[in-house]
mmCIF file of C-alpha atoms in Angstrom:
data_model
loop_
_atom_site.group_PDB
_atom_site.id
_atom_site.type_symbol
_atom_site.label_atom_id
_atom_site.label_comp_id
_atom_site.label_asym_id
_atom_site.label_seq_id
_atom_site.Cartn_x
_atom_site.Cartn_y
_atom_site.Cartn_z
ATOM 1 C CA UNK G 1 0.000 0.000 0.000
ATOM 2 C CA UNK G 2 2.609 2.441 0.764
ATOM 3 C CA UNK G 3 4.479 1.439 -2.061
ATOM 4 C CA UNK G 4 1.468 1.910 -4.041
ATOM 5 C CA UNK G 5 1.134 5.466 -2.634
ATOM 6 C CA UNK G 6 5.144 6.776 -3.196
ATOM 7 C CA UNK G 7 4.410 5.902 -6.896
ATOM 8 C CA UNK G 8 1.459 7.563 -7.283
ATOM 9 C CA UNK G 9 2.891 10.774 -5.408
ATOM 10 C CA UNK G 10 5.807 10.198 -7.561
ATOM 11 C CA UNK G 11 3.816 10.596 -10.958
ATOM 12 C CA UNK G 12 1.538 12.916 -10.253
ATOM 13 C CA UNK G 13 5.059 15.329 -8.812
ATOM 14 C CA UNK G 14 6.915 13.847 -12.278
ATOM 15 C CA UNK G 15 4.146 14.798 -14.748
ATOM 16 C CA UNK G 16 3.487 17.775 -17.323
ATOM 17 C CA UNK G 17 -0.207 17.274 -16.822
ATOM 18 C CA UNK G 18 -1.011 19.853 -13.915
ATOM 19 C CA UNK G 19 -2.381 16.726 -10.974
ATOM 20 C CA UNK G 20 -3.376 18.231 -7.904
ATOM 21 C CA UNK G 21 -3.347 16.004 -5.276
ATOM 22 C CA UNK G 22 -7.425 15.690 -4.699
ATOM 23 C CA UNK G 23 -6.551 14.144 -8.198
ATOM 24 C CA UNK G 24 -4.641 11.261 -7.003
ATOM 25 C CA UNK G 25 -7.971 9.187 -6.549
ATOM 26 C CA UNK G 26 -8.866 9.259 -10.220
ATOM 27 C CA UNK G 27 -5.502 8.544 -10.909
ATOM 28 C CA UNK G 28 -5.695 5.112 -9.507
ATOM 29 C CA UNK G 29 -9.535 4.476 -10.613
ATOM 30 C CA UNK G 30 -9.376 5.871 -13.979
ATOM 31 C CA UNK G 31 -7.148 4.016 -16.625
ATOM 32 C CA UNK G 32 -7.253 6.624 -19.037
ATOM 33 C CA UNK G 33 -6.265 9.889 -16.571
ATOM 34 C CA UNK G 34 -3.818 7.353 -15.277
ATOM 35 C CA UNK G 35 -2.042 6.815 -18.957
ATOM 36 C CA UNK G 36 -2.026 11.033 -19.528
ATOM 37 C CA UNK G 37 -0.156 11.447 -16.551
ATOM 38 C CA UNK G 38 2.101 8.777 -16.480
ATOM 39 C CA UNK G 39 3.184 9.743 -20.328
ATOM 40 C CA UNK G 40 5.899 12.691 -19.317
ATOM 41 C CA UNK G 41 7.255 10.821 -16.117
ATOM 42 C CA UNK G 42 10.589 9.163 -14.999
ATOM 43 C CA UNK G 43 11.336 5.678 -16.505
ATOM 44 C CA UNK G 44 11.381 4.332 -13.375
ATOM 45 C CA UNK G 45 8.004 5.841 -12.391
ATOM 46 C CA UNK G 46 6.665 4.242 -15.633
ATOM 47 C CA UNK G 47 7.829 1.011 -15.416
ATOM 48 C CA UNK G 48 6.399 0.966 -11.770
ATOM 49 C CA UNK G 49 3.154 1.051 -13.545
ATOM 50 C CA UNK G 50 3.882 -0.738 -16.378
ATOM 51 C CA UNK G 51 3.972 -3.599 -14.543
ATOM 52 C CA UNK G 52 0.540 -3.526 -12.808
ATOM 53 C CA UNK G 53 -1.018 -6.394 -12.266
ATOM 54 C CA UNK G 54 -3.361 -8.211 -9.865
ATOM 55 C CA UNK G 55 -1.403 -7.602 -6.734
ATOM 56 C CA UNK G 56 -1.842 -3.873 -7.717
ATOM 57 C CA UNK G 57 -5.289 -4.441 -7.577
ATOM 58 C CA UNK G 58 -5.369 -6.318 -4.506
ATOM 59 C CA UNK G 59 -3.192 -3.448 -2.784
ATOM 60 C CA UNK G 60 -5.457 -0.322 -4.429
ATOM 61 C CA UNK G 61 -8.574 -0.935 -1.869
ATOM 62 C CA UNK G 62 -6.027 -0.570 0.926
ATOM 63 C CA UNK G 63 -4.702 2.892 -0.618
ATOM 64 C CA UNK G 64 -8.559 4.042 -1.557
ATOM 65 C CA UNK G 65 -9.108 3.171 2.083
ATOM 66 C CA UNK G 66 -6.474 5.824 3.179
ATOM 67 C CA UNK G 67 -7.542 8.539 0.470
ATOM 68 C CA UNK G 68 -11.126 8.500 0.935
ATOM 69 C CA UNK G 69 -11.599 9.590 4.532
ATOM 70 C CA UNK G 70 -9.455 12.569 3.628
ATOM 71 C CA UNK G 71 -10.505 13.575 0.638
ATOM 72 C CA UNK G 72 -14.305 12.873 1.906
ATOM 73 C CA UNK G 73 -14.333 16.829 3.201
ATOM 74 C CA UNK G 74 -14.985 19.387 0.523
ATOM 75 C CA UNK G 75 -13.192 21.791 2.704
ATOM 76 C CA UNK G 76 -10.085 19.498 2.361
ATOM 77 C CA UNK G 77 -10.908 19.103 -1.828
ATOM 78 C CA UNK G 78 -11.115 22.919 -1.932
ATOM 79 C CA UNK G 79 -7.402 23.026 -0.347
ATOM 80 C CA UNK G 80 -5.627 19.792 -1.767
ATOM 81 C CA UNK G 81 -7.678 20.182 -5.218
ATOM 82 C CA UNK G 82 -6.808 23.131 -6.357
ATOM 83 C CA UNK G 83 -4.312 23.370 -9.623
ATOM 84 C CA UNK G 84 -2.369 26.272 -8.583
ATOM 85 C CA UNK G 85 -2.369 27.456 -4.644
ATOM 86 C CA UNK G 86 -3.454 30.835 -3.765
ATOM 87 C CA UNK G 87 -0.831 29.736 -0.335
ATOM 88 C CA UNK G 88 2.477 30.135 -0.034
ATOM 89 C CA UNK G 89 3.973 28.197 3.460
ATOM 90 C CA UNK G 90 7.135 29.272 2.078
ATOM 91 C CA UNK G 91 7.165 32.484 1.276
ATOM 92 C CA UNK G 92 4.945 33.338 4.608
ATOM 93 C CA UNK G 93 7.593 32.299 6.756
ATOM 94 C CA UNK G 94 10.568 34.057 4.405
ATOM 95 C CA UNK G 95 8.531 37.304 4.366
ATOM 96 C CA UNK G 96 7.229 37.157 8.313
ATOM 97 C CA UNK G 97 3.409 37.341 6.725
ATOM 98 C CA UNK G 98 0.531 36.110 8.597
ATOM 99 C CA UNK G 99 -1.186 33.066 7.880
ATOM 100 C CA UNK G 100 -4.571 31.902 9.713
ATOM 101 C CA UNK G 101 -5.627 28.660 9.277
ATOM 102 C CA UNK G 102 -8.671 27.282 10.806
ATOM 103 C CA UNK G 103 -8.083 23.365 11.550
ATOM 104 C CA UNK G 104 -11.646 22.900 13.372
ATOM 105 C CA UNK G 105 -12.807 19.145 13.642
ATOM 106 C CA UNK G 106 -16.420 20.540 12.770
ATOM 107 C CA UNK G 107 -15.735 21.522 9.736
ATOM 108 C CA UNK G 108 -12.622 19.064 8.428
ATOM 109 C CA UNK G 109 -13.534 16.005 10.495
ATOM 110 C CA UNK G 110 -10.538 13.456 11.121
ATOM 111 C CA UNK G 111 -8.694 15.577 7.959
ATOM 112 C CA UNK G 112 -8.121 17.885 10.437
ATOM 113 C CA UNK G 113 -5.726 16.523 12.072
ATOM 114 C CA UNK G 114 -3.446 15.632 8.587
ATOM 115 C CA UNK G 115 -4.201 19.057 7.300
ATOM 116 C CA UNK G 116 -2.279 19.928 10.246
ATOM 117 C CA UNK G 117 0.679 17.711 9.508
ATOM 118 C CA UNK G 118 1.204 18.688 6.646
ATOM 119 C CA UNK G 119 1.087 22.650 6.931
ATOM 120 C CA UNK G 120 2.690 21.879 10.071
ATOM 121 C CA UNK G 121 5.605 20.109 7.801
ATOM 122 C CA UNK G 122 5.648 22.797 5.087
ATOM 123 C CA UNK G 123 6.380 25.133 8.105
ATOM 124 C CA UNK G 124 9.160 23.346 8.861
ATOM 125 C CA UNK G 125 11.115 22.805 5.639
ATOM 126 C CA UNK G 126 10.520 26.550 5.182
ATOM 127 C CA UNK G 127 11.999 27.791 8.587
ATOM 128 C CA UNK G 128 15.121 25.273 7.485
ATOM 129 C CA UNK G 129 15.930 26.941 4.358
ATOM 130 C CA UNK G 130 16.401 29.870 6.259
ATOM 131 C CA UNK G 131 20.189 28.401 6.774
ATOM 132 C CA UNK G 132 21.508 29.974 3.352
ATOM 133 C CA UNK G 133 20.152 33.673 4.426
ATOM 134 C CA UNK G 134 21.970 35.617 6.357
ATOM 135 C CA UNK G 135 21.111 36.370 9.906
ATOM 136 C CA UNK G 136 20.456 39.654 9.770
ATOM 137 C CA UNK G 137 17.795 38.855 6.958
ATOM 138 C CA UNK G 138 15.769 36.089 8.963
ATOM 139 C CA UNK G 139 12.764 38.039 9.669
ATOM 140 C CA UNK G 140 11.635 36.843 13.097
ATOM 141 C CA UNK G 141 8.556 34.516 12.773
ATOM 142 C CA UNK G 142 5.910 33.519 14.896
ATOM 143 C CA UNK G 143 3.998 30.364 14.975
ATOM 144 C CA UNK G 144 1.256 30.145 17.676
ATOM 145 C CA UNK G 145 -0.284 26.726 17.844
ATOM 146 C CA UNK G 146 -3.620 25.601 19.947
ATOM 147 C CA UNK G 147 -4.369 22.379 20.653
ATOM 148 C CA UNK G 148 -0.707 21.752 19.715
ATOM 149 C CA UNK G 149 -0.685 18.285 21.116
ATOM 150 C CA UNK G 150 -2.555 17.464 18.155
ATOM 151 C CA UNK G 151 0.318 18.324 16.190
ATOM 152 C CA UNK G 152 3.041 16.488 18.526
ATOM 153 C CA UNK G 153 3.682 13.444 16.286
ATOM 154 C CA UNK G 154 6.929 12.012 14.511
ATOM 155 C CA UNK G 155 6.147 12.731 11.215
ATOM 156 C CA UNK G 156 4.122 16.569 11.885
ATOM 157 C CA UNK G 157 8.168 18.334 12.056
ATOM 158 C CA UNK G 158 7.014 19.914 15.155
ATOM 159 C CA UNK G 159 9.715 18.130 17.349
ATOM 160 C CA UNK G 160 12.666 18.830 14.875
ATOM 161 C CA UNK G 161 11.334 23.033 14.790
ATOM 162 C CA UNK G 162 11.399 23.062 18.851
ATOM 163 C CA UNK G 163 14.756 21.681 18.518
ATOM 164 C CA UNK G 164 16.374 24.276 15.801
ATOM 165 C CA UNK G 165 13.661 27.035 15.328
ATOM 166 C CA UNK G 166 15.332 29.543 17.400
ATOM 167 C CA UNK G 167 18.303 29.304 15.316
ATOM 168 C CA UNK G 168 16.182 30.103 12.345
ATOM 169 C CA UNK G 169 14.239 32.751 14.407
ATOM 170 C CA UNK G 170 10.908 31.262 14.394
ATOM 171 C CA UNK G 171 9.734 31.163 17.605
ATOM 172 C CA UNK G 172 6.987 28.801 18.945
ATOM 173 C CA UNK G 173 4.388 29.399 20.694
ATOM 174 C CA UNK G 174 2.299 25.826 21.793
ATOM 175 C CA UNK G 175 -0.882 25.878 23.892
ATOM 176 C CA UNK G 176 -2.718 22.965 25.402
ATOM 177 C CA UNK G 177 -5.081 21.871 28.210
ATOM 178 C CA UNK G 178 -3.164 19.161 29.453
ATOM 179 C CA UNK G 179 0.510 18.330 29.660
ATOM 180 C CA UNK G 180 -0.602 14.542 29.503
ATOM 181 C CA UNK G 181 -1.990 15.119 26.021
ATOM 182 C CA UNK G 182 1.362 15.577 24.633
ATOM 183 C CA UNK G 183 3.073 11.865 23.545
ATOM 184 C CA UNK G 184 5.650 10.779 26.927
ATOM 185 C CA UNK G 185 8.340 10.912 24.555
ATOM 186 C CA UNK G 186 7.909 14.619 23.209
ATOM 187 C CA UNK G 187 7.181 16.085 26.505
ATOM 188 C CA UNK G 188 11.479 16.429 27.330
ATOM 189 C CA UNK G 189 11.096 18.578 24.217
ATOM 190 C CA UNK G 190 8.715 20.664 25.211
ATOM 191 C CA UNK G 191 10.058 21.156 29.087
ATOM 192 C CA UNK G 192 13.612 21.426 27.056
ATOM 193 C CA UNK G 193 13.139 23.881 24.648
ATOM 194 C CA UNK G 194 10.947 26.594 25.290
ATOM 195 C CA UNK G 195 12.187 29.590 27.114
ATOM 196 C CA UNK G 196 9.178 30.023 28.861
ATOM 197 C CA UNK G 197 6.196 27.888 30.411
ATOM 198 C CA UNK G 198 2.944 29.818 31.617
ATOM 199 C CA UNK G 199 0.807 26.719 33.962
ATOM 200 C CA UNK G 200 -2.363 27.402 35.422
ATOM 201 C CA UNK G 201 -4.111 24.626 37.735
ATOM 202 C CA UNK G 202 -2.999 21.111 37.171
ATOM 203 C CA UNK G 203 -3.965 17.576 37.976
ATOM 204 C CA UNK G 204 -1.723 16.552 40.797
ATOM 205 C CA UNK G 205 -0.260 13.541 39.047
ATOM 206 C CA UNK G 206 0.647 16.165 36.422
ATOM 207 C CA UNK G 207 2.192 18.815 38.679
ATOM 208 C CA UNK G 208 3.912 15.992 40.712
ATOM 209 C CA UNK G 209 5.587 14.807 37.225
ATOM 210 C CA UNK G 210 6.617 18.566 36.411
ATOM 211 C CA UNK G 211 7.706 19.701 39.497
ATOM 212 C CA UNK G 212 11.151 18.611 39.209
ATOM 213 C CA UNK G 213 11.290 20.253 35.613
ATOM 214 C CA UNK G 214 10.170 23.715 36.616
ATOM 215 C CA UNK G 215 11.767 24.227 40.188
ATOM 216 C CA UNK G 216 13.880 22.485 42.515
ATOM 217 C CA UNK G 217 14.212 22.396 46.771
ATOM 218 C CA UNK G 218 15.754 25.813 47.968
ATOM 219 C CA UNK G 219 15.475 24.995 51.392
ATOM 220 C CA UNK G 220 13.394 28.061 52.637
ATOM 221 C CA UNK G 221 9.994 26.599 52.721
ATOM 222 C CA UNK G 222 8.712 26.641 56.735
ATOM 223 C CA UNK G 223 7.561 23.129 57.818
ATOM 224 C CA UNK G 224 3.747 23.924 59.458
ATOM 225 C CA UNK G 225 3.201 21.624 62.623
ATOM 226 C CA UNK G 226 -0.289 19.648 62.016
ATOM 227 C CA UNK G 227 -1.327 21.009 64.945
ATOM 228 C CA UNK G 228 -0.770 24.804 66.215
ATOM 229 C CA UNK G 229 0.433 23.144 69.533
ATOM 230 C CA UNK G 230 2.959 20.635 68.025
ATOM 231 C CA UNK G 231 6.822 21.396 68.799
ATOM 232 C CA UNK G 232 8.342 21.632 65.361
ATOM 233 C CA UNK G 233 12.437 20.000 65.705
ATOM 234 C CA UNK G 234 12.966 21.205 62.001
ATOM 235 C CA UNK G 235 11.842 24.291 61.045
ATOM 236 C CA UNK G 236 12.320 23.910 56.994
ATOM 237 C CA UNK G 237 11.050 21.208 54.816
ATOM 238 C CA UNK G 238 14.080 18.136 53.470
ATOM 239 C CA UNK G 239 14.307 18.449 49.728
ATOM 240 C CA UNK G 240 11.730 15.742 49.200
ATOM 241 C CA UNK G 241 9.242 17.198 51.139
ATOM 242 C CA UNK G 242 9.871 20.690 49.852
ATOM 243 C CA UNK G 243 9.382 18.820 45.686
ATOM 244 C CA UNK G 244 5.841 17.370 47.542
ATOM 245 C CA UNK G 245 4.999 21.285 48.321
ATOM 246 C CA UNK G 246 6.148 22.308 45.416
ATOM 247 C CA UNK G 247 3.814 19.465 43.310
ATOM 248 C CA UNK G 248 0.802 20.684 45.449
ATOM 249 C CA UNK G 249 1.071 24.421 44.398
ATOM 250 C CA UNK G 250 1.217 23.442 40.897
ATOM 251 C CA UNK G 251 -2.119 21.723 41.551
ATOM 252 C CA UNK G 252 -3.383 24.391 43.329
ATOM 253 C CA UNK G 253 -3.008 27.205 40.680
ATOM 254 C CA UNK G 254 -5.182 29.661 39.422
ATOM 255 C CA UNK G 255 -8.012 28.200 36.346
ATOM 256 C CA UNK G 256 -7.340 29.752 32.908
ATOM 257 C CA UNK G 257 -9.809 31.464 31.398
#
């Protein structure tokens, strides 16, 4: 299936004939759209498809099966379908101009969440080839993303811009309800690499994990006797005790709005 899915990329990148990639469908389904495109491609490309056969066939329900919840949105036809784009990741980023794009599940469905991807990936490559300007010509850029655990996957390029954005100045600005939302794996990332971390009220498994990222034991918190008449032996919390305290402010912040 993936196979399946490189070539077809491939041919419909390779050809003269202008393929959008709402197109790719019909380019499986439809023989004759199939032989236009495939006409001004590689050789390799075309021999690909030269030799389809009956395990192609078996494979294509497995690629339609991919294709068809994304291209089932007319919102996501409208974007991936037309010839020429009216969008320029690119050249946003290059210039510093502002882009708004409205990823709601209500309107996109589960296409949301790959429209996202792949803008988010487009982002990317364009804050990398920022390396052949000089410095002084990187226009700072901005990318403020909601919901951006949505986004936190291997393949969205989101990890990789944490990592070298700055460098590129495009600067990253995530926001989330939940620190749990984010994959295990990318939250060292996040706790890593931004400059600055705004928390409101968290669950206290949350702001117990956190705790040690964010502060550590200065040995200046009073211990409080349990009861007013209690002799206290140790007036300031141990380091453990003072990363318990710590934990239990976190949970006991202010609500956002």
């Amino acid at each position: 299936v993936e196979e399946l899915m490189r070539f077809g990329l491939t041919a419909c990148i390779e050809s003269q004939v202008p393929v959008a990639f709402a197109d790719l469908r019909a380019f499986f389904l439809v023989p004759a759209f199939r032989r236009q495109v495939l006409a001004t491609v590689s050789a390799a490309t075309h021999a690909f498809f030269a030799a389809w056969g009956p395990r192609e066939d078996m494979y294509l329900k497995g690629v339609m099966n991919r294709l068809d919840p994304l291209l089932g949105s007319e919102a996501v036809r409208t974007f991936l379908g037309a010839p020429t784009s009216t969008v320029d990741p690119f050249r946003v980023v290059q210039r510093g101009e502002t882009l708004l794009v409205n990823l709601a599940r209500g309107n996109l469905g589960p296409s949301a969440d790959v429209l996202g991807r792949l803008l988010m990936n487009a982002l990317q490559l364009a804050s990398l080839q920022r390396e052949a300007m000089p410095r002084e010509q990187r226009t700072p850029f901005s990318l403020l993303l909601d919901e951006a655990h949505v986004l936190a996957t291997p393949e969205s390029g989101l990890e990789d811009l944490l990592v070298a954005g700055r460098k590129f100045r495009v600067y990253v600005t995530l926001a989330a309800q939940s620190l749990s939302l984010f994959p295990r794996g990318f939250r060292p990332h996040l706790l890593g690499n931004t400059q600055r971390q705004f928390f409101f009220r968290l669950p206290f498994e949350e702001a117990r994990e956190v705790a040690p990222d964010i502060t550590e034991p200065l040995g200046n918190v009073p211990r409080e006797p349990l009861r007013p008449y209690d002799p206290v032996d140790d007036p300031l919390l141990a380091g453990p005790e003072e990363m318990a305290a710590r934990a239990k402010e976190l949970a006991n912040l202010p609500v956002g709005a």
